Amino acid sequence: MKQLHYLLAVAIVCSPVPLVAQQDDPEAVRIALTWHRLTDQPLDVQRVAERSDAVRRASNFDRPDVLAAEVSRVEAMLAAANANELFQMQISDRISEYDHDLGEFSITLFQPGYFIPITAFGEQYQVLFANAEAARPIPMAKEEARAFDQRLNAIYRNVITEVQFRIIGGGDPTGGVTGARVIRAELVSAKVTDRDGRLVATPNVTPAAAAAPFDPRGLDVAGFQVGVSVADLSATLERLYGPVERGGPGENPPPGMTGVVRVNSMGCMSLPGRPEAKPGAVCLTAWHDDKQIVRAIRIERLFPSMDGETVRKSLVARYGPVTKASGNNGFTLGWGPDVVVGRTANGPIQQATLLASFGAHESFMSRGANRIPDTRVVLHLVDVEWASRQPQ
Amino acid sequence: MKLSTSPGVVPRIPSIRRWTIASLLLLAWACGGADGPGDSPPTARAPASAGTVWTIDRADDRATAPGAMLAYLHGLHRVVIDGDHTFAGMTRLRASRDTAGNRLLTLGGGLTATLVPEGDLLQLTFSTGETVALRQEEAK
């Protein structure tokens, strides 16, 4: 078992940068390599080799040979990465205030959206635990909690959380941690101590539940499924939303799409000279194939300003563990394998089979009147089984 | 249960058999298809004029926005209610009755919702606690 014994700060997902800069520790490199090996995420071995000390120190004459040797060394390390390897880290952590409703304290590291930042190959990686929720609470009756709270106050609620874990995959199944290099780990054991090494709590560690495989059958977005006839969809849309527009698939459509059905086109955008789009507005576009079968649906709705965490939890409860997540001024969550949804001059545009995005609906009114912007939630579902049969 | 077929694949059938098959299909549609756990939700076009359309009453209300969000994700932000059938988009939900006699909808992931009349409104309340009011849409 390889061990890491350095302190790391816990960073929250909204932090623009990790709270403590990380050194490119050899063990952090092993964690990163294990993740790359396990998830088949590509590692730019050439770039990694080029930034190594050995290559940078080499003379111009020797650099090609040193670079080739370094590439071979990194490739060998990647090939040797072992998914069963256990890692151990000590994290500078905090215990929350007592939650009187739930009767528990919370260990910050194990709360949704928190991760351990590590640096390897000059890149930031985020380690989170798939089984963190069971380890998060320190349940306690109120009378016992009062004394415990006083003890925490005496140490400014600062603790050291020692974790032992293995790497099991990539991405945050709750969608709370977004980024390009999210390492999903399984806690094997955990211990919380004060800075003098006295035991504060022993988190409850249970094995991570195996994620159910993504099943696109029967999926719907706001009640609408793919694989239905255009006639049925149009009739339903007419009844629920009013006039339906038919049209061509537009420029650079996804492969196999021959037309679209639209409702309230442009009605979810606020443009000067047009009525402002308000909460409650719903806009839908459905793409169909040459047999008049709906193969993709995109629906969006405007809401009054909402907390993203509420939306994220609702989406995960609705659609299950997230396959991929990204975020910047909002977030995008994806479920299922990637499919081609369009083309540009640079090639096909790919996205997850089911995509949900949350963000602000900025309008000229909210910008000009300093008003809190409304919220936009978009759902986009593609018939992945059909799409996989289309010539790319 | 999907009612859609791809054009051009239906073989020609004598008219009397066509009527028999059509009747059986209609009966199967009326019976509601598979509603058991693990089955795909039944898909159907909403009725053209039967029933009434209900929509979220105050779409700009921040207090009930979480309920409106859940309603949207399940297609209940705008529904056709026709007897015991609720058409959430093209997903047909069959309502049962809870112990108080209110309409009870079974949604995915173990979630349920009740529809309780309150004056001219229907109060949509999810089993997770979120709630939002629906009002009847005026006939177009």
mmCIF file with all atom_site columns, N, CA and C in Angstrom, chain A residues 197-240:
data_model
loop_
_atom_site.group_PDB
_atom_site.id
_atom_site.type_symbol
_atom_site.label_atom_id
_atom_site.label_alt_id
_atom_site.label_comp_id
_atom_site.label_asym_id
_atom_site.label_entity_id
_atom_site.label_seq_id
_atom_site.pdbx_PDB_ins_code
_atom_site.Cartn_x
_atom_site.Cartn_y
_atom_site.Cartn_z
_atom_site.occupancy
_atom_site.B_iso_or_equiv
_atom_site.pdbx_formal_charge
_atom_site.auth_seq_id
_atom_site.auth_comp_id
_atom_site.auth_asym_id
_atom_site.auth_atom_id
_atom_site.pdbx_PDB_model_num
ATOM 1   N N  . GLY A 1 197 ? -3.620  14.583 17.189  1.00 0.00 ? 197 GLY A N  1
ATOM 2   C CA . GLY A 1 197 ? -3.761  13.147 16.952  1.00 0.00 ? 197 GLY A CA 1
ATOM 3   C C  . GLY A 1 197 ? -4.825  12.465 17.782  1.00 0.00 ? 197 GLY A C  1
ATOM 4   N N  . ARG A 1 198 ? -5.589  13.245 18.581  1.00 0.00 ? 198 ARG A N  1
ATOM 5   C CA . ARG A 1 198 ? -6.648  12.618 19.393  1.00 0.00 ? 198 ARG A CA 1
ATOM 6   C C  . ARG A 1 198 ? -7.868  12.364 18.526  1.00 0.00 ? 198 ARG A C  1
ATOM 7   N N  . LEU A 1 199 ? -8.457  11.198 18.692  1.00 0.00 ? 199 LEU A N  1
ATOM 8   C CA . LEU A 1 199 ? -9.591  10.804 17.860  1.00 0.00 ? 199 LEU A CA 1
ATOM 9   C C  . LEU A 1 199 ? -10.791 11.719 18.099  1.00 0.00 ? 199 LEU A C  1
ATOM 10  N N  . VAL A 1 200 ? -11.361 12.230 17.012  1.00 0.00 ? 200 VAL A N  1
ATOM 11  C CA . VAL A 1 200 ? -12.568 13.063 17.087  1.00 0.00 ? 200 VAL A CA 1
ATOM 12  C C  . VAL A 1 200 ? -13.795 12.266 16.644  1.00 0.00 ? 200 VAL A C  1
ATOM 13  N N  . ALA A 1 201 ? -13.661 11.522 15.556  1.00 0.00 ? 201 ALA A N  1
ATOM 14  C CA . ALA A 1 201 ? -14.791 10.737 15.056  1.00 0.00 ? 201 ALA A CA 1
ATOM 15  C C  . ALA A 1 201 ? -14.269 9.627  14.155  1.00 0.00 ? 201 ALA A C  1
ATOM 16  N N  . THR A 1 202 ? -15.053 8.570  14.071  1.00 0.00 ? 202 THR A N  1
ATOM 17  C CA . THR A 1 202 ? -14.748 7.471  13.145  1.00 0.00 ? 202 THR A CA 1
ATOM 18  C C  . THR A 1 202 ? -15.911 7.373  12.164  1.00 0.00 ? 202 THR A C  1
ATOM 19  N N  . PRO A 1 203 ? -15.729 7.901  10.959  1.00 0.00 ? 203 PRO A N  1
ATOM 20  C CA . PRO A 1 203 ? -16.833 7.892  9.986   1.00 0.00 ? 203 PRO A CA 1
ATOM 21  C C  . PRO A 1 203 ? -17.283 6.476  9.641   1.00 0.00 ? 203 PRO A C  1
ATOM 22  N N  . ASN A 1 204 ? -18.557 6.387  9.325   1.00 0.00 ? 204 ASN A N  1
ATOM 23  C CA . ASN A 1 204 ? -19.140 5.120  8.910   1.00 0.00 ? 204 ASN A CA 1
ATOM 24  C C  . ASN A 1 204 ? -18.803 4.887  7.434   1.00 0.00 ? 204 ASN A C  1
ATOM 25  N N  . VAL A 1 205 ? -17.969 3.903  7.149   1.00 0.00 ? 205 VAL A N  1
ATOM 26  C CA . VAL A 1 205 ? -17.552 3.640  5.771   1.00 0.00 ? 205 VAL A CA 1
ATOM 27  C C  . VAL A 1 205 ? -18.230 2.359  5.284   1.00 0.00 ? 205 VAL A C  1
ATOM 28  N N  . THR A 1 206 ? -19.033 2.517  4.248   1.00 0.00 ? 206 THR A N  1
ATOM 29  C CA . THR A 1 206 ? -19.686 1.358  3.626   1.00 0.00 ? 206 THR A CA 1
ATOM 30  C C  . THR A 1 206 ? -19.258 1.312  2.166   1.00 0.00 ? 206 THR A C  1
ATOM 31  N N  . PRO A 1 207 ? -19.209 0.123  1.568   1.00 0.00 ? 207 PRO A N  1
ATOM 32  C CA . PRO A 1 207 ? -18.768 0.042  0.162   1.00 0.00 ? 207 PRO A CA 1
ATOM 33  C C  . PRO A 1 207 ? -19.661 0.878  -0.750  1.00 0.00 ? 207 PRO A C  1
ATOM 34  N N  . ALA A 1 208 ? -19.042 1.428  -1.792  1.00 0.00 ? 208 ALA A N  1
ATOM 35  C CA . ALA A 1 208 ? -19.810 2.214  -2.762  1.00 0.00 ? 208 ALA A CA 1
ATOM 36  C C  . ALA A 1 208 ? -20.736 1.287  -3.532  1.00 0.00 ? 208 ALA A C  1
ATOM 37  N N  . ALA A 1 209 ? -21.988 1.710  -3.687  1.00 0.00 ? 209 ALA A N  1
ATOM 38  C CA . ALA A 1 209 ? -22.941 0.910  -4.452  1.00 0.00 ? 209 ALA A CA 1
ATOM 39  C C  . ALA A 1 209 ? -22.550 0.957  -5.919  1.00 0.00 ? 209 ALA A C  1
ATOM 40  N N  . ALA A 1 210 ? -22.655 -0.180 -6.576  1.00 0.00 ? 210 ALA A N  1
ATOM 41  C CA . ALA A 1 210 ? -22.353 -0.216 -8.010  1.00 0.00 ? 210 ALA A CA 1
ATOM 42  C C  . ALA A 1 210 ? -23.399 0.600  -8.759  1.00 0.00 ? 210 ALA A C  1
ATOM 43  N N  . ALA A 1 211 ? -22.915 1.512  -9.604  1.00 0.00 ? 211 ALA A N  1
ATOM 44  C CA . ALA A 1 211 ? -23.849 2.353  -10.365 1.00 0.00 ? 211 ALA A CA 1
ATOM 45  C C  . ALA A 1 211 ? -24.601 1.505  -11.381 1.00 0.00 ? 211 ALA A C  1
ATOM 46  N N  . ALA A 1 212 ? -25.923 1.709  -11.459 1.00 0.00 ? 212 ALA A N  1
ATOM 47  C CA . ALA A 1 212 ? -26.708 0.985  -12.449 1.00 0.00 ? 212 ALA A CA 1
ATOM 48  C C  . ALA A 1 212 ? -26.296 1.448  -13.837 1.00 0.00 ? 212 ALA A C  1
ATOM 49  N N  . PRO A 1 213 ? -26.151 0.530  -14.784 1.00 0.00 ? 213 PRO A N  1
ATOM 50  C CA . PRO A 1 213 ? -25.775 0.948  -16.138 1.00 0.00 ? 213 PRO A CA 1
ATOM 51  C C  . PRO A 1 213 ? -26.856 1.836  -16.747 1.00 0.00 ? 213 PRO A C  1
ATOM 52  N N  . PHE A 1 214 ? -26.418 2.760  -17.576 1.00 0.00 ? 214 PHE A N  1
ATOM 53  C CA . PHE A 1 214 ? -27.354 3.683  -18.208 1.00 0.00 ? 214 PHE A CA 1
ATOM 54  C C  . PHE A 1 214 ? -28.297 2.918  -19.132 1.00 0.00 ? 214 PHE A C  1
ATOM 55  N N  . ASP A 1 215 ? -29.580 3.144  -18.987 1.00 0.00 ? 215 ASP A N  1
ATOM 56  C CA . ASP A 1 215 ? -30.576 2.469  -19.820 1.00 0.00 ? 215 ASP A CA 1
ATOM 57  C C  . ASP A 1 215 ? -31.451 3.537  -20.484 1.00 0.00 ? 215 ASP A C  1
ATOM 58  N N  . PRO A 1 216 ? -31.261 3.760  -21.792 1.00 0.00 ? 216 PRO A N  1
ATOM 59  C CA . PRO A 1 216 ? -32.012 4.835  -22.449 1.00 0.00 ? 216 PRO A CA 1
ATOM 60  C C  . PRO A 1 216 ? -33.478 4.484  -22.712 1.00 0.00 ? 216 PRO A C  1
ATOM 61  N N  . ARG A 1 217 ? -33.863 3.209  -22.547 1.00 0.00 ? 217 ARG A N  1
ATOM 62  C CA . ARG A 1 217 ? -35.237 2.816  -22.860 1.00 0.00 ? 217 ARG A CA 1
ATOM 63  C C  . ARG A 1 217 ? -36.219 3.492  -21.906 1.00 0.00 ? 217 ARG A C  1
ATOM 64  N N  . GLY A 1 218 ? -37.214 4.082  -22.462 1.00 0.00 ? 218 GLY A N  1
ATOM 65  C CA . GLY A 1 218 ? -38.254 4.682  -21.643 1.00 0.00 ? 218 GLY A CA 1
ATOM 66  C C  . GLY A 1 218 ? -37.898 6.051  -21.081 1.00 0.00 ? 218 GLY A C  1
ATOM 67  N N  . LEU A 1 219 ? -36.693 6.558  -21.399 1.00 0.00 ? 219 LEU A N  1
ATOM 68  C CA . LEU A 1 219 ? -36.332 7.893  -20.900 1.00 0.00 ? 219 LEU A CA 1
ATOM 69  C C  . LEU A 1 219 ? -37.254 8.945  -21.514 1.00 0.00 ? 219 LEU A C  1
ATOM 70  N N  . ASP A 1 220 ? -37.570 9.961  -20.760 1.00 0.00 ? 220 ASP A N  1
ATOM 71  C CA . ASP A 1 220 ? -38.319 11.069 -21.326 1.00 0.00 ? 220 ASP A CA 1
ATOM 72  C C  . ASP A 1 220 ? -37.780 12.382 -20.799 1.00 0.00 ? 220 ASP A C  1
ATOM 73  N N  . VAL A 1 221 ? -38.039 13.435 -21.555 1.00 0.00 ? 221 VAL A N  1
ATOM 74  C CA . VAL A 1 221 ? -37.709 14.790 -21.102 1.00 0.00 ? 221 VAL A CA 1
ATOM 75  C C  . VAL A 1 221 ? -39.025 15.555 -21.016 1.00 0.00 ? 221 VAL A C  1
ATOM 76  N N  . ALA A 1 222 ? -39.374 15.936 -19.807 1.00 0.00 ? 222 ALA A N  1
ATOM 77  C CA . ALA A 1 222 ? -40.636 16.636 -19.566 1.00 0.00 ? 222 ALA A CA 1
ATOM 78  C C  . ALA A 1 222 ? -41.811 15.868 -20.163 1.00 0.00 ? 222 ALA A C  1
ATOM 79  N N  . GLY A 1 223 ? -41.734 14.537 -20.100 1.00 0.00 ? 223 GLY A N  1
ATOM 80  C CA . GLY A 1 223 ? -42.836 13.701 -20.566 1.00 0.00 ? 223 GLY A CA 1
ATOM 81  C C  . GLY A 1 223 ? -42.745 13.296 -22.025 1.00 0.00 ? 223 GLY A C  1
ATOM 82  N N  . PHE A 1 224 ? -41.758 13.798 -22.761 1.00 0.00 ? 224 PHE A N  1
ATOM 83  C CA . PHE A 1 224 ? -41.647 13.495 -24.183 1.00 0.00 ? 224 PHE A CA 1
ATOM 84  C C  . PHE A 1 224 ? -40.533 12.488 -24.439 1.00 0.00 ? 224 PHE A C  1
ATOM 85  N N  . GLN A 1 225 ? -40.867 11.472 -25.237 1.00 0.00 ? 225 GLN A N  1
ATOM 86  C CA . GLN A 1 225 ? -39.893 10.442 -25.563 1.00 0.00 ? 225 GLN A CA 1
ATOM 87  C C  . GLN A 1 225 ? -39.515 10.512 -27.037 1.00 0.00 ? 225 GLN A C  1
ATOM 88  N N  . VAL A 1 226 ? -38.355 9.943  -27.348 1.00 0.00 ? 226 VAL A N  1
ATOM 89  C CA . VAL A 1 226 ? -37.979 9.760  -28.750 1.00 0.00 ? 226 VAL A CA 1
ATOM 90  C C  . VAL A 1 226 ? -38.571 8.435  -29.225 1.00 0.00 ? 226 VAL A C  1
ATOM 91  N N  . GLY A 1 227 ? -38.591 8.229  -30.533 1.00 0.00 ? 227 GLY A N  1
ATOM 92  C CA . GLY A 1 227 ? -39.131 6.986  -31.090 1.00 0.00 ? 227 GLY A CA 1
ATOM 93  C C  . GLY A 1 227 ? -40.617 7.053  -31.369 1.00 0.00 ? 227 GLY A C  1
ATOM 94  N N  . VAL A 1 228 ? -41.252 8.182  -31.125 1.00 0.00 ? 228 VAL A N  1
ATOM 95  C CA . VAL A 1 228 ? -42.684 8.326  -31.406 1.00 0.00 ? 228 VAL A CA 1
ATOM 96  C C  . VAL A 1 228 ? -42.851 8.966  -32.783 1.00 0.00 ? 228 VAL A C  1
ATOM 97  N N  . SER A 1 229 ? -44.058 8.903  -33.311 1.00 0.00 ? 229 SER A N  1
ATOM 98  C CA . SER A 1 229 ? -44.271 9.483  -34.640 1.00 0.00 ? 229 SER A CA 1
ATOM 99  C C  . SER A 1 229 ? -44.415 11.007 -34.532 1.00 0.00 ? 229 SER A C  1
ATOM 100 N N  . VAL A 1 230 ? -44.028 11.673 -35.590 1.00 0.00 ? 230 VAL A N  1
ATOM 101 C CA . VAL A 1 230 ? -44.174 13.130 -35.646 1.00 0.00 ? 230 VAL A CA 1
ATOM 102 C C  . VAL A 1 230 ? -45.638 13.524 -35.497 1.00 0.00 ? 230 VAL A C  1
ATOM 103 N N  . ALA A 1 231 ? -46.533 12.702 -36.086 1.00 0.00 ? 231 ALA A N  1
ATOM 104 C CA . ALA A 1 231 ? -47.967 13.028 -36.023 1.00 0.00 ? 231 ALA A CA 1
ATOM 105 C C  . ALA A 1 231 ? -48.450 13.013 -34.569 1.00 0.00 ? 231 ALA A C  1
ATOM 106 N N  . ASP A 1 232 ? -48.045 11.994 -33.812 1.00 0.00 ? 232 ASP A N  1
ATOM 107 C CA . ASP A 1 232 ? -48.472 11.912 -32.406 1.00 0.00 ? 232 ASP A CA 1
ATOM 108 C C  . ASP A 1 232 ? -47.884 13.061 -31.593 1.00 0.00 ? 232 ASP A C  1
ATOM 109 N N  . LEU A 1 233 ? -46.600 13.336 -31.830 1.00 0.00 ? 233 LEU A N  1
ATOM 110 C CA . LEU A 1 233 ? -45.966 14.425 -31.087 1.00 0.00 ? 233 LEU A CA 1
ATOM 111 C C  . LEU A 1 233 ? -46.630 15.756 -31.413 1.00 0.00 ? 233 LEU A C  1
ATOM 112 N N  . SER A 1 234 ? -46.858 15.995 -32.711 1.00 0.00 ? 234 SER A N  1
ATOM 113 C CA . SER A 1 234 ? -47.446 17.269 -33.116 1.00 0.00 ? 234 SER A CA 1
ATOM 114 C C  . SER A 1 234 ? -48.830 17.454 -32.502 1.00 0.00 ? 234 SER A C  1
ATOM 115 N N  . ALA A 1 235 ? -49.626 16.374 -32.517 1.00 0.00 ? 235 ALA A N  1
ATOM 116 C CA . ALA A 1 235 ? -50.983 16.471 -31.963 1.00 0.00 ? 235 ALA A CA 1
ATOM 117 C C  . ALA A 1 235 ? -50.933 16.801 -30.467 1.00 0.00 ? 235 ALA A C  1
ATOM 118 N N  . THR A 1 236 ? -50.010 16.174 -29.771 1.00 0.00 ? 236 THR A N  1
ATOM 119 C CA . THR A 1 236 ? -49.881 16.431 -28.328 1.00 0.00 ? 236 THR A CA 1
ATOM 120 C C  . THR A 1 236 ? -49.409 17.854 -28.072 1.00 0.00 ? 236 THR A C  1
ATOM 121 N N  . LEU A 1 237 ? -48.436 18.293 -28.874 1.00 0.00 ? 237 LEU A N  1
ATOM 122 C CA . LEU A 1 237 ? -47.916 19.656 -28.687 1.00 0.00 ? 237 LEU A CA 1
ATOM 123 C C  . LEU A 1 237 ? -49.002 20.693 -28.982 1.00 0.00 ? 237 LEU A C  1
ATOM 124 N N  . GLU A 1 238 ? -49.781 20.429 -30.029 1.00 0.00 ? 238 GLU A N  1
ATOM 125 C CA . GLU A 1 238 ? -50.879 21.363 -30.364 1.00 0.00 ? 238 GLU A CA 1
ATOM 126 C C  . GLU A 1 238 ? -51.830 21.499 -29.181 1.00 0.00 ? 238 GLU A C  1
ATOM 127 N N  . ARG A 1 239 ? -52.142 20.352 -28.559 1.00 0.00 ? 239 ARG A N  1
ATOM 128 C CA . ARG A 1 239 ? -53.096 20.391 -27.449 1.00 0.00 ? 239 ARG A CA 1
ATOM 129 C C  . ARG A 1 239 ? -52.514 21.127 -26.235 1.00 0.00 ? 239 ARG A C  1
ATOM 130 N N  . LEU A 1 240 ? -51.237 20.862 -25.976 1.00 0.00 ? 240 LEU A N  1
ATOM 131 C CA . LEU A 1 240 ? -50.644 21.424 -24.756 1.00 0.00 ? 240 LEU A CA 1
ATOM 132 C C  . LEU A 1 240 ? -50.127 22.844 -24.936 1.00 0.00 ? 240 LEU A C  1
#
